[in-house]
Short mmCIF file of C-alpha atoms in Angstrom, two decimals:
data_model
loop_
_atom_site.label_atom_id
_atom_site.label_comp_id
_atom_site.label_asym_id
_atom_site.label_seq_id
_atom_site.Cartn_x
_atom_site.Cartn_y
_atom_site.Cartn_z
CA MET A 9 14.77 16.88 6.63
CA SER A 10 18.41 15.79 6.73
CA SER A 11 18.34 15.50 10.52
CA ARG A 12 15.21 13.33 10.34
CA ILE A 13 16.86 11.02 7.81
CA ASP A 14 19.97 10.83 9.98
CA GLU A 15 17.79 9.85 12.94
CA ASP A 16 16.05 7.18 10.84
CA ASP A 17 19.39 5.80 9.70
CA HIS A 18 20.70 5.84 13.27
CA ASN A 19 17.65 3.85 14.42
CA LEU A 20 18.24 1.34 11.63
CA GLU A 21 21.87 0.96 12.69
CA VAL A 22 20.73 0.31 16.26
CA LEU A 23 18.73 -2.59 14.82
CA GLY A 24 21.96 -3.82 13.19
CA TYR A 25 21.59 -2.77 9.56
CA LYS A 26 23.50 -0.42 7.32
CA PRO A 27 21.25 2.14 5.53
CA SER A 28 21.09 1.10 1.87
CA PHE A 29 18.04 2.90 0.45
CA ARG A 30 17.07 6.50 -0.13
CA ARG A 31 14.25 7.71 2.13
CA GLU A 32 11.97 9.27 -0.49
CA PHE A 33 8.55 8.23 0.85
CA SER A 34 6.86 11.14 2.62
CA ASN A 35 3.93 10.79 5.02
CA LEU A 36 1.47 11.23 2.13
CA ALA A 37 3.23 8.68 -0.09
CA THR A 38 3.38 6.18 2.79
CA ILE A 39 -0.32 6.53 3.62
CA SER A 40 -1.15 6.25 -0.08
CA PHE A 41 0.98 3.08 -0.27
CA ALA A 42 -0.93 1.56 2.67
CA PHE A 43 -4.32 2.39 1.12
CA SER A 44 -3.21 1.06 -2.25
CA ILE A 45 -2.08 -2.33 -0.96
CA MET A 46 -5.50 -2.83 0.63
CA GLY A 47 -7.22 -2.17 -2.68
CA LEU A 48 -10.63 -1.10 -1.39
CA CYS A 49 -12.88 -1.03 -4.49
CA SER A 50 -10.70 -3.45 -6.44
CA SER A 51 -10.53 -5.83 -3.46
CA VAL A 52 -14.33 -5.74 -3.20
CA ALA A 53 -14.61 -6.21 -6.97
CA THR A 54 -12.42 -9.33 -7.06
CA THR A 55 -13.94 -10.99 -3.99
CA PHE A 56 -17.60 -9.82 -3.99
CA ASN A 57 -18.79 -13.02 -5.70
CA THR A 58 -17.75 -15.14 -2.73
CA PRO A 59 -20.01 -13.73 0.01
CA LEU A 60 -22.85 -12.82 -2.34
CA LEU A 61 -23.09 -16.20 -4.08
CA LEU A 62 -22.30 -18.44 -1.09
CA GLY A 63 -23.92 -16.88 1.96
CA GLY A 64 -26.13 -14.29 0.31
CA PRO A 65 -26.36 -10.48 0.38
CA ALA A 66 -26.44 -10.25 4.19
CA SER A 67 -23.15 -12.14 4.30
CA ALA A 68 -21.53 -9.53 2.04
CA THR A 69 -22.87 -6.72 4.24
CA TRP A 70 -22.15 -7.99 7.73
CA CYS A 71 -18.99 -10.02 7.20
CA TRP A 72 -17.17 -6.99 5.81
CA ILE A 73 -17.76 -4.83 8.89
CA LEU A 74 -17.27 -7.77 11.28
CA GLY A 75 -13.98 -8.69 9.64
CA SER A 76 -12.92 -5.03 9.45
CA CYS A 77 -13.43 -4.52 13.18
CA MET A 78 -11.31 -7.55 13.99
CA CYS A 79 -8.72 -6.62 11.37
CA PHE A 80 -8.51 -3.26 13.12
CA THR A 81 -7.06 -5.08 16.15
CA LEU A 82 -4.69 -6.95 13.86
CA GLY A 83 -3.63 -3.76 12.09
CA ALA A 84 -3.03 -1.98 15.42
CA SER A 85 -0.98 -4.91 16.75
CA ILE A 86 1.09 -5.04 13.55
CA ALA A 87 1.61 -1.26 13.60
CA GLU A 88 2.90 -1.46 17.17
CA ILE A 89 5.59 -3.98 16.18
CA VAL A 90 6.47 -2.15 12.96
CA SER A 91 7.01 1.04 14.99
CA ALA A 92 9.53 -0.81 17.16
CA PHE A 93 11.26 -2.58 14.23
CA PRO A 94 11.09 -0.27 11.18
CA THR A 95 13.11 -2.44 8.78
CA CYS A 96 12.28 -3.85 5.35
CA GLY A 97 12.19 -7.30 6.94
CA GLY A 98 8.97 -6.27 8.66
CA LEU A 99 7.39 -8.85 10.93
CA TYR A 100 9.89 -11.46 9.78
CA THR A 101 12.74 -9.52 11.42
CA ALA A 102 10.61 -8.74 14.46
CA SER A 103 9.67 -12.40 15.01
CA ALA A 104 13.29 -13.45 15.33
CA ARG A 105 14.05 -10.56 17.70
CA LEU A 106 11.08 -11.32 19.98
CA CYS A 107 12.18 -14.80 21.07
CA PRO A 108 15.23 -16.20 22.92
CA SER A 109 18.46 -16.60 20.95
CA THR A 110 18.12 -20.39 20.82
CA HIS A 111 14.88 -20.07 18.83
CA ARG A 112 15.71 -17.06 16.64
CA ALA A 113 16.99 -18.92 13.63
CA ILE A 114 14.14 -21.40 13.27
CA VAL A 115 11.46 -18.79 14.08
CA GLY A 116 12.95 -16.31 11.60
CA TRP A 117 13.25 -19.02 8.97
CA LEU A 118 9.64 -20.19 9.36
CA VAL A 119 8.05 -16.73 9.51
CA GLY A 120 10.26 -15.53 6.67
CA TRP A 121 9.14 -18.25 4.29
CA LEU A 122 5.48 -18.00 5.29
CA ASN A 123 5.55 -14.26 4.67
CA ILE A 124 7.50 -14.48 1.40
CA LEU A 125 5.37 -17.23 -0.11
CA GLY A 126 2.19 -15.53 1.09
CA GLN A 127 3.29 -12.31 -0.60
CA ILE A 128 4.26 -14.05 -3.84
CA ALA A 129 0.93 -15.89 -3.93
CA GLY A 130 -0.79 -12.57 -3.20
CA VAL A 131 0.98 -10.78 -6.06
CA SER A 132 0.19 -13.63 -8.43
CA SER A 133 -3.47 -14.05 -7.42
CA THR A 134 -4.17 -10.30 -7.50
CA GLU A 135 -2.58 -9.96 -10.93
CA PHE A 136 -4.55 -12.96 -12.15
CA GLY A 137 -7.71 -11.33 -10.77
CA LEU A 138 -6.84 -8.11 -12.63
CA ALA A 139 -6.39 -10.06 -15.88
CA ASN A 140 -9.86 -11.55 -15.41
CA MET A 141 -11.29 -8.09 -14.62
CA ILE A 142 -9.89 -6.71 -17.88
CA LEU A 143 -11.08 -9.65 -19.97
CA GLY A 144 -14.48 -9.53 -18.24
CA ALA A 145 -14.85 -5.93 -19.37
CA VAL A 146 -13.88 -6.94 -22.93
CA SER A 147 -16.58 -9.64 -22.91
CA ILE A 148 -19.15 -7.01 -21.93
CA ALA A 149 -18.03 -4.65 -24.71
CA LEU A 150 -17.69 -7.46 -27.29
CA PRO A 151 -20.38 -10.12 -26.68
CA ASP A 152 -18.73 -12.54 -29.14
CA PHE A 153 -15.38 -12.39 -27.34
CA VAL A 154 -14.43 -15.72 -25.74
CA ILE A 155 -12.21 -15.78 -22.66
CA THR A 156 -9.73 -18.66 -22.79
CA PRO A 157 -7.03 -19.75 -20.33
CA GLY A 158 -4.39 -18.77 -22.88
CA LYS A 159 -5.72 -15.20 -23.15
CA THR A 160 -5.96 -14.87 -19.37
CA VAL A 161 -2.42 -16.11 -18.79
CA GLY A 162 -1.11 -13.91 -21.60
CA VAL A 163 -2.65 -10.76 -20.09
CA PHE A 164 -1.51 -11.86 -16.63
CA THR A 165 2.11 -12.32 -17.76
CA GLY A 166 2.18 -9.02 -19.63
CA LEU A 167 0.84 -7.17 -16.58
CA LEU A 168 3.44 -8.70 -14.27
CA ILE A 169 6.30 -7.81 -16.61
CA THR A 170 4.94 -4.25 -16.73
CA HIS A 171 4.92 -4.12 -12.95
CA GLY A 172 8.47 -5.46 -12.87
CA ILE A 173 9.58 -2.65 -15.19
CA LEU A 174 7.79 0.01 -13.12
CA ASN A 175 9.31 -1.33 -9.91
CA SER A 176 12.75 -0.99 -11.48
CA LEU A 177 12.46 2.78 -11.21
CA ALA A 178 14.36 4.73 -8.56
CA THR A 179 12.71 5.21 -5.17
CA LYS A 180 11.98 8.89 -5.76
CA HIS A 181 9.93 7.99 -8.86
CA LEU A 182 8.10 5.21 -7.01
CA ALA A 183 7.26 7.61 -4.19
CA PHE A 184 6.10 10.27 -6.66
CA PHE A 185 3.68 7.93 -8.45
CA THR A 186 2.49 6.29 -5.25
CA ARG A 187 1.30 9.62 -3.83
CA GLY A 188 -1.57 9.69 -6.32
CA PHE A 189 -2.71 6.09 -5.86
CA MET A 190 -4.81 6.85 -2.76
CA PHE A 191 -6.79 9.62 -4.45
CA VAL A 192 -7.67 7.43 -7.44
CA ASN A 193 -8.65 4.62 -5.07
CA LEU A 194 -10.83 6.68 -2.74
CA GLY A 195 -12.22 8.84 -5.53
CA THR A 196 -13.27 5.85 -7.63
CA THR A 197 -14.96 4.19 -4.68
CA ILE A 198 -16.92 7.32 -3.68
CA ILE A 199 -18.01 8.07 -7.28
CA ILE A 200 -19.22 4.49 -7.85
CA ILE A 201 -21.25 4.66 -4.62
CA ILE A 202 -22.85 7.97 -5.65
CA VAL A 203 -23.55 6.91 -9.26
CA LEU A 204 -25.09 3.57 -8.24
CA LEU A 205 -27.44 5.30 -5.80
CA ALA A 206 -28.34 7.95 -8.38
CA THR A 207 -29.06 5.50 -11.21
CA THR A 208 -31.04 2.90 -9.26
CA PRO A 209 -34.78 3.65 -9.05
CA ARG A 210 -36.07 3.71 -5.48
CA SER A 211 -38.61 1.01 -6.37
CA GLU A 212 -35.81 -1.35 -7.46
CA MET A 213 -33.69 -0.98 -4.34
CA HIS A 214 -33.79 -3.96 -2.02
CA PRO A 215 -35.41 -3.58 1.41
CA ALA A 216 -33.39 -3.45 4.63
CA SER A 217 -34.40 -7.04 5.46
CA TYR A 218 -32.61 -8.18 2.29
CA VAL A 219 -29.51 -6.05 2.84
CA PHE A 220 -29.14 -6.56 6.59
CA GLY A 221 -31.68 -9.17 7.70
CA SER A 222 -32.56 -12.84 7.44
CA GLN A 223 -34.07 -12.41 3.98
CA GLY A 224 -30.54 -11.76 2.75
CA ILE A 225 -29.10 -15.05 4.04
CA ILE A 226 -29.25 -17.25 0.95
CA ASN A 227 -27.30 -20.46 1.32
CA GLU A 228 -25.89 -21.65 -2.00
CA THR A 229 -23.06 -23.82 -0.72
CA GLY A 230 -24.80 -27.10 -1.54
CA GLY A 231 -24.70 -28.57 1.96
CA TRP A 232 -23.13 -26.33 4.61
CA ASN A 233 -25.45 -24.93 7.26
CA ASN A 234 -26.47 -21.27 7.12
CA GLY A 235 -23.92 -20.26 9.76
CA ILE A 236 -20.93 -21.60 7.83
CA ALA A 237 -22.31 -20.25 4.55
CA PHE A 238 -22.66 -16.81 6.14
CA LEU A 239 -19.08 -16.90 7.48
CA PHE A 240 -17.66 -17.57 4.03
CA GLY A 241 -18.21 -13.85 3.52
CA LEU A 242 -15.11 -13.28 5.66
CA LEU A 243 -13.01 -14.50 2.74
CA SER A 244 -13.56 -11.08 1.15
CA VAL A 245 -12.29 -8.75 3.87
CA GLN A 246 -9.33 -10.85 5.07
CA TRP A 247 -7.53 -10.97 1.70
CA THR A 248 -5.04 -8.15 2.44
CA ASP A 249 -1.29 -7.75 2.99
CA TYR A 250 -1.45 -5.68 6.19
CA ASP A 251 2.29 -5.47 6.82
CA ALA A 252 3.32 -4.45 3.29
CA THR A 253 4.01 -0.89 4.43
CA ALA A 254 6.52 -2.26 6.94
CA HIS A 255 8.61 -3.63 4.08
CA ILE A 256 9.30 -0.16 2.66
CA SER A 257 10.26 1.22 6.10
CA GLU A 258 13.87 1.77 5.05
CA GLU A 259 12.61 4.05 2.24
CA VAL A 260 10.24 6.04 4.49
CA ARG A 261 11.04 9.28 6.30
CA ARG A 262 10.32 9.15 10.05
CA ALA A 263 9.65 5.44 9.52
CA ALA A 264 8.87 4.61 13.16
CA TYR A 265 6.02 7.14 13.01
CA ALA A 266 4.89 7.11 9.38
CA ALA A 267 4.77 3.36 8.59
CA PRO A 268 2.65 2.24 11.58
CA SER A 269 0.39 5.31 11.32
CA ALA A 270 -0.22 4.59 7.64
CA ILE A 271 -1.21 0.99 8.43
CA PHE A 272 -3.55 2.14 11.20
CA ILE A 273 -5.22 4.86 9.08
CA ALA A 274 -5.60 2.64 6.02
CA VAL A 275 -7.21 -0.21 7.98
CA ILE A 276 -9.82 2.17 9.43
CA GLY A 277 -10.48 3.98 6.14
CA THR A 278 -10.71 0.80 4.07
CA GLY A 279 -12.99 -0.85 6.62
CA ILE A 280 -15.52 2.00 6.79
CA LEU A 281 -15.62 2.96 3.11
CA GLY A 282 -15.55 -0.69 2.02
CA TRP A 283 -18.59 -1.41 4.21
CA ILE A 284 -20.53 1.46 2.62
CA LEU A 285 -19.58 0.16 -0.85
CA ASN A 286 -20.78 -3.36 0.02
CA ILE A 287 -24.08 -2.03 1.35
CA VAL A 288 -24.70 0.04 -1.79
CA LEU A 289 -23.79 -2.87 -4.10
CA VAL A 290 -26.26 -5.15 -2.33
CA LEU A 291 -28.91 -2.43 -2.21
CA CYS A 292 -28.66 -1.89 -5.99
CA SER A 293 -27.89 -5.48 -7.02
CA GLY A 294 -31.22 -6.42 -8.58
CA PRO A 295 -32.31 -10.07 -8.88
CA LEU A 296 -29.70 -12.44 -7.44
CA GLY A 297 -30.34 -14.88 -10.27
CA ASP A 298 -28.90 -12.41 -12.79
CA LEU A 299 -25.51 -12.42 -11.07
CA PRO A 300 -22.59 -12.71 -11.72
CA GLY A 301 -23.57 -12.25 -15.38
CA THR A 302 -21.59 -12.88 -18.57
CA SER A 303 -18.44 -11.19 -17.28
CA GLY A 304 -18.24 -13.49 -14.26
CA SER A 305 -18.09 -10.45 -11.95
CA ALA A 306 -21.16 -9.56 -9.90
CA PHE A 307 -19.65 -6.14 -9.16
CA LEU A 308 -19.29 -5.30 -12.87
CA GLN A 309 -22.71 -6.72 -13.73
CA ILE A 310 -24.38 -4.50 -11.11
CA MET A 311 -22.61 -1.48 -12.60
CA VAL A 312 -23.72 -2.45 -16.14
CA THR A 313 -27.32 -2.97 -15.02
CA ARG A 314 -27.54 0.41 -13.27
CA MET A 315 -25.25 2.66 -15.32
CA GLY A 316 -25.39 1.12 -18.76
CA VAL A 317 -22.48 -0.43 -20.62
CA PRO A 318 -20.51 2.73 -21.62
CA ALA A 319 -20.56 4.34 -18.16
CA ALA A 320 -19.94 1.03 -16.39
CA LEU A 321 -16.89 0.27 -18.53
CA PHE A 322 -15.57 3.80 -18.05
CA TRP A 323 -15.65 3.53 -14.25
CA TRP A 324 -14.52 -0.10 -14.37
CA THR A 325 -11.32 1.18 -15.95
CA PHE A 326 -10.57 3.00 -12.70
CA VAL A 327 -11.44 -0.08 -10.65
CA CYS A 328 -8.90 -2.01 -12.73
CA LEU A 329 -6.44 0.83 -12.19
CA THR A 330 -6.76 0.46 -8.41
CA ALA A 331 -6.08 -3.28 -8.79
CA PHE A 332 -3.03 -2.34 -10.87
CA PHE A 333 -1.87 -0.16 -7.96
CA VAL A 334 -2.36 -3.08 -5.54
CA VAL A 335 0.05 -5.26 -7.52
CA GLN A 336 2.48 -2.37 -7.97
CA THR A 337 2.78 -1.83 -4.22
CA ALA A 338 2.62 -5.56 -3.40
CA LEU A 339 5.51 -6.33 -5.75
CA GLN A 340 7.58 -3.53 -4.22
CA ALA A 341 6.93 -4.91 -0.71
CA CYS A 342 7.70 -8.48 -1.80
CA SER A 343 11.01 -7.48 -3.39
CA ARG A 344 12.09 -5.70 -0.21
CA THR A 345 11.20 -8.75 1.87
CA LEU A 346 13.30 -10.98 -0.37
CA TYR A 347 16.15 -8.47 -0.11
CA ALA A 348 15.90 -8.47 3.71
CA PHE A 349 15.84 -12.28 3.83
CA SER A 350 18.87 -12.46 1.53
CA ARG A 351 20.65 -9.82 3.64
CA ASP A 352 20.23 -12.17 6.60
CA HIS A 353 21.55 -15.09 4.49
CA GLY A 354 18.12 -16.73 4.31
CA LEU A 355 18.37 -17.37 0.56
CA PRO A 356 20.90 -19.94 -0.72
CA ASN A 357 22.43 -17.45 -3.15
CA SER A 358 25.74 -16.45 -1.51
CA GLY A 359 24.53 -12.87 -1.28
CA TYR A 360 23.64 -12.46 -4.97
CA PHE A 361 20.20 -11.04 -4.16
CA ASN A 362 21.61 -8.99 -1.30
CA HIS A 363 22.38 -6.20 -3.73
CA VAL A 364 21.23 -2.63 -4.21
CA SER A 365 21.62 -1.06 -7.64
CA GLY A 366 23.95 1.90 -7.66
CA MET A 367 21.87 3.52 -10.39
CA THR A 368 18.39 3.32 -8.83
CA GLN A 369 19.31 2.64 -5.18
CA THR A 370 16.76 -0.22 -5.22
CA PRO A 371 17.16 -4.03 -5.09
CA LEU A 372 16.62 -4.72 -8.80
CA ARG A 373 17.63 -8.36 -8.52
CA THR A 374 14.93 -9.17 -6.00
CA VAL A 375 12.39 -7.10 -7.98
CA TRP A 376 12.85 -9.43 -10.92
CA LEU A 377 13.18 -12.51 -8.75
CA ALA A 378 9.75 -11.71 -7.25
CA THR A 379 8.35 -10.96 -10.71
CA CYS A 380 9.55 -14.21 -12.26
CA ILE A 381 8.41 -16.39 -9.35
CA SER A 382 4.99 -14.68 -9.32
CA ILE A 383 4.49 -15.58 -12.98
CA LEU A 384 4.80 -19.31 -12.30
CA PRO A 385 1.42 -19.91 -10.56
CA GLY A 386 -0.34 -18.17 -13.44
CA LEU A 387 1.45 -20.33 -16.00
CA LEU A 388 0.36 -23.35 -13.96
CA ASP A 389 -3.24 -22.43 -14.79
CA LEU A 390 -2.63 -23.60 -18.36
CA ALA A 391 -1.90 -27.13 -17.12
CA SER A 392 -4.10 -27.34 -14.03
CA PRO A 393 -6.45 -24.57 -12.85
CA VAL A 394 -6.99 -26.55 -9.65
CA ALA A 395 -3.27 -26.46 -8.84
CA ALA A 396 -3.05 -22.73 -9.65
CA ASN A 397 -6.03 -21.92 -7.43
CA ALA A 398 -4.50 -24.00 -4.65
CA ILE A 399 -1.39 -21.81 -4.70
CA PHE A 400 -3.48 -18.63 -4.86
CA ALA A 401 -5.39 -19.86 -1.79
CA LEU A 402 -2.13 -19.92 0.17
CA THR A 403 -2.14 -16.11 0.43
CA ALA A 404 -4.45 -15.45 3.36
CA ILE A 405 -3.45 -18.32 5.65
CA ALA A 406 0.30 -17.89 5.10
CA LEU A 407 0.27 -14.12 5.60
CA ASP A 408 -2.09 -14.14 8.57
CA THR A 409 -0.06 -16.84 10.30
CA SER A 410 3.14 -14.86 9.79
CA TYR A 411 1.41 -11.83 11.36
CA ILE A 412 0.27 -13.40 14.61
CA ILE A 413 3.51 -15.25 15.41
CA PRO A 414 5.46 -12.09 16.39
CA ILE A 415 2.41 -10.71 18.24
CA PHE A 416 2.22 -13.94 20.24
CA LEU A 417 5.97 -14.11 20.85
CA ARG A 418 6.08 -10.55 22.12
CA ARG A 419 3.63 -11.44 24.89
CA LEU A 420 5.04 -14.92 25.57
CA TYR A 421 8.62 -13.72 26.10
CA ALA A 422 7.86 -10.28 27.50
CA ASN A 423 9.91 -10.95 30.65
CA HIS A 424 12.62 -13.12 29.11
CA PRO A 425 16.14 -11.75 29.79
CA GLU A 426 17.23 -12.23 26.16
CA VAL A 427 14.22 -10.44 24.67
CA HIS A 428 14.21 -6.65 24.75
CA PHE A 429 11.12 -5.11 23.19
CA GLN A 430 11.65 -1.35 23.02
CA PRO A 431 8.29 0.19 22.05
CA GLY A 432 8.27 2.68 19.22
CA PRO A 433 6.23 5.88 18.98
CA PHE A 434 3.11 3.87 18.06
CA TYR A 435 2.41 1.95 21.26
CA MET A 436 -0.87 0.78 22.79
CA GLY A 437 0.69 0.43 26.22
CA SER A 438 1.15 -2.52 28.55
CA GLY A 439 -2.39 -2.28 29.95
CA ILE A 440 -5.71 -3.75 28.94
CA ILE A 441 -5.97 -2.02 25.54
CA GLY A 442 -2.79 -3.59 24.20
CA TRP A 443 -3.56 -6.99 25.68
CA ALA A 444 -7.15 -6.95 24.39
CA ALA A 445 -6.05 -6.03 20.86
CA ASN A 446 -3.36 -8.72 20.79
CA ILE A 447 -5.59 -11.48 22.18
CA ALA A 448 -8.48 -10.51 19.90
CA CYS A 449 -6.39 -10.51 16.71
CA ILE A 450 -4.65 -13.82 17.52
CA SER A 451 -7.94 -15.54 18.37
CA TRP A 452 -9.67 -14.08 15.33
CA THR A 453 -6.88 -15.05 12.95
CA LEU A 454 -6.88 -18.65 14.17
CA PHE A 455 -10.66 -18.73 13.73
CA VAL A 456 -10.66 -17.37 10.17
CA CYS A 457 -7.83 -19.71 9.21
CA VAL A 458 -10.25 -22.55 9.93
CA ILE A 459 -12.84 -20.88 7.68
CA PHE A 460 -10.19 -20.41 4.97
CA SER A 461 -9.46 -24.14 5.09
CA LEU A 462 -13.02 -25.30 4.43
CA PRO A 463 -14.21 -26.19 0.91
CA THR A 464 -16.87 -23.64 -0.03
CA ILE A 465 -19.04 -26.03 -2.04
CA LEU A 466 -20.42 -29.42 -1.07
CA PRO A 467 -20.14 -32.22 -2.04
CA VAL A 468 -16.37 -31.95 -2.26
CA THR A 469 -14.76 -32.95 -5.55
CA ARG A 470 -11.23 -32.79 -6.86
CA ASP A 471 -12.05 -29.52 -8.61
CA ASN A 472 -13.67 -27.65 -5.70
CA MET A 473 -11.51 -28.94 -2.86
CA ASN A 474 -9.86 -26.21 -0.80
CA TYR A 475 -6.15 -27.02 -0.69
CA ALA A 476 -5.12 -23.87 1.22
CA SER A 477 -4.40 -25.60 4.53
CA VAL A 478 -2.63 -28.50 2.82
CA ILE A 479 -0.36 -26.13 0.90
CA THR A 480 0.38 -24.06 4.02
CA VAL A 481 1.27 -27.10 6.10
CA GLY A 482 3.38 -28.34 3.21
CA VAL A 483 5.30 -25.05 3.17
CA VAL A 484 5.98 -25.34 6.91
CA VAL A 485 7.13 -28.96 6.63
CA VAL A 486 9.31 -28.43 3.56
CA SER A 487 10.94 -25.30 5.00
CA GLY A 488 11.56 -27.12 8.29
CA VAL A 489 13.21 -30.08 6.57
CA TRP A 490 15.25 -27.70 4.40
CA TYR A 491 16.46 -25.86 7.48
CA ILE A 492 17.46 -29.08 9.28
CA LEU A 493 19.24 -30.60 6.30
CA SER A 494 20.97 -27.57 4.86
CA ALA A 495 19.83 -24.03 5.65
CA HIS A 496 21.03 -24.04 9.25
CA ARG A 497 24.56 -23.81 7.87
CA HIS A 498 24.04 -20.37 6.31
CA TYR A 499 21.03 -18.92 8.15
CA HIS A 500 21.31 -17.98 11.83
CA GLY A 501 18.52 -15.45 12.15
CA PRO A 502 18.67 -11.69 11.50
CA SER A 503 22.32 -10.87 10.90
CA SER A 504 23.91 -7.44 11.15
CA ASN A 505 25.74 -6.10 8.10
CA LEU A 506 27.51 -3.44 10.17
CA THR A 507 31.21 -3.67 10.93
CA ASN A 508 33.17 -2.36 13.89
CA ALA A 509 34.75 0.93 12.90
CA GLY A 510 38.03 0.06 14.60
CA THR A 511 38.50 -3.61 13.81
CA GLY A 512 36.50 -4.04 10.64
CA VAL A 513 34.88 -7.12 12.17
CA LYS A 514 31.24 -7.68 11.28
CA LEU A 515 28.94 -7.39 14.29
CA ASP A 516 26.27 -9.93 15.16
CA VAL A 517 22.99 -8.77 16.67
CA ASN A 518 22.29 -12.35 17.76
CA GLN A 519 25.35 -12.50 19.99
CA GLY A 520 24.53 -9.69 22.37
CA ASN A 521 26.27 -6.74 20.71
CA SER A 522 25.13 -3.53 22.30
CA ALA A 523 23.43 -0.72 20.43
CA GLN A 524 26.57 1.38 20.91
CA GLU A 525 28.70 -1.27 19.20
CA LEU A 526 26.24 -1.67 16.38
CA VAL A 527 26.26 2.02 15.52
CA ALA A 528 30.05 2.42 15.77
CA VAL A 529 30.56 2.56 12.03
CA ASP A 530 32.64 4.77 9.83
CA ALA A 531 31.07 7.95 8.52
CA ASP A 532 31.24 6.57 5.01
CA GLU A 533 29.27 3.52 6.08
CA LYS A 534 26.45 5.73 7.34
CA LYS A 535 25.76 6.95 3.83
CA PRO A 536 23.49 4.98 1.44
CA GLN A 537 25.64 2.37 -0.25
CA SER A 538 25.57 1.21 -3.81
CA GLY A 539 26.38 -2.27 -4.92
CA SER A 540 26.36 -5.26 -2.60
CA VAL A 541 25.57 -4.67 1.02
CA ALA A 542 26.45 -8.18 2.13
#
């Protein structure tokens, strides 16, 4: 095991970074992390209302598998890049390395902020969804219970603080707990599928034409045509942080193998099992007019109708637990991204957040920075739910855009003399398979970003307007202006924190230092460091 860790650390040094974390995540823990971030049953639970109540049951059925197939090409393309650049910066670091030196700073800056803000919005929106799931269950158990914005925000804040505390544990404890997440996730999904089928009388199951056919296309958008209404179902399957596993690469053993493989396996598993779950939910859903019910969750209402209140609430506890795992892993990934960005001098903090705790060997400062920032959109819900939802809507567009930029750059500058893409163990090759996957995922992502930008209900009012595209463009513009006015002074793209063993001079991966120079560090520097790594 020691030799494998040494090899991982050597590979990280070749990329220009000093090893700062303990590699405690095994193959099982890494795969479990990848499954957990994708949510599966909790992701379906929090987004099932959208396809079902906008495009109808057939939208929920077909859009999941359609989106999953296309996300498979995205996951494979991301895994390929992660295998070549196994650092906690993930696709942010890769983007800056896959373009000429003159563009590295601005590309890294843009992708970094898109990815960070997308992750923060994702943590916040998922936690807010979990708070609503918990309160929805309370309203089922206690019919007189009234859900208020204050109660929702209170539960939301308490959950995020809990996740901040859990993420303050040492890496070995995080890896230990994470190993079990996948089994709870998959087990809960499979049991709910079996119980729903067992408790729904055959006579009350919907026919195939309702589940798969034209009878199941029920347009409730108020004005969009059936095609657009149907495509709104894609909003369910696309809401995932596919590169989160990349951000724990520096804590993973055999990272160049394990991290991309975990992404690849989780995308396939989530796609197939999630499709079966959607089919069963639609099959057993009962009258559409009874949904989403008093809890506001169609998923929970279907469980209550078929299983009864006690059994439904019992299994709903495990669905909430899988959502809890999603936020746990998402916050860990977000904190590592912030650490990587600070390590490259992307944050205006003079290296304050570029710090690894000597006690836990984790970046505690960025854990709590991510926690505190993620609380803000939820607090905004007290003043303006429209504004809060606008920030939550940033997640998918910001993350997906940050994913396809490095994929595009890798192909655009494949033959550029300053760009050296060294494939990792996970590689689709330079032939038609790799090209087809890259082109498909870029085209698909641009297409769904258009869908994400459309208001789902017509006529458009101030309350139902979709501000996702406006917020995303605003992030790009503000970050660009910030870079021009100030940030260009301290941020120059990914920056090595290695020093030459002989001279003590810090090396710069952006100025053509060779791999041999970058790994010429003292033996003491090859060991995990405590304290600041700036």
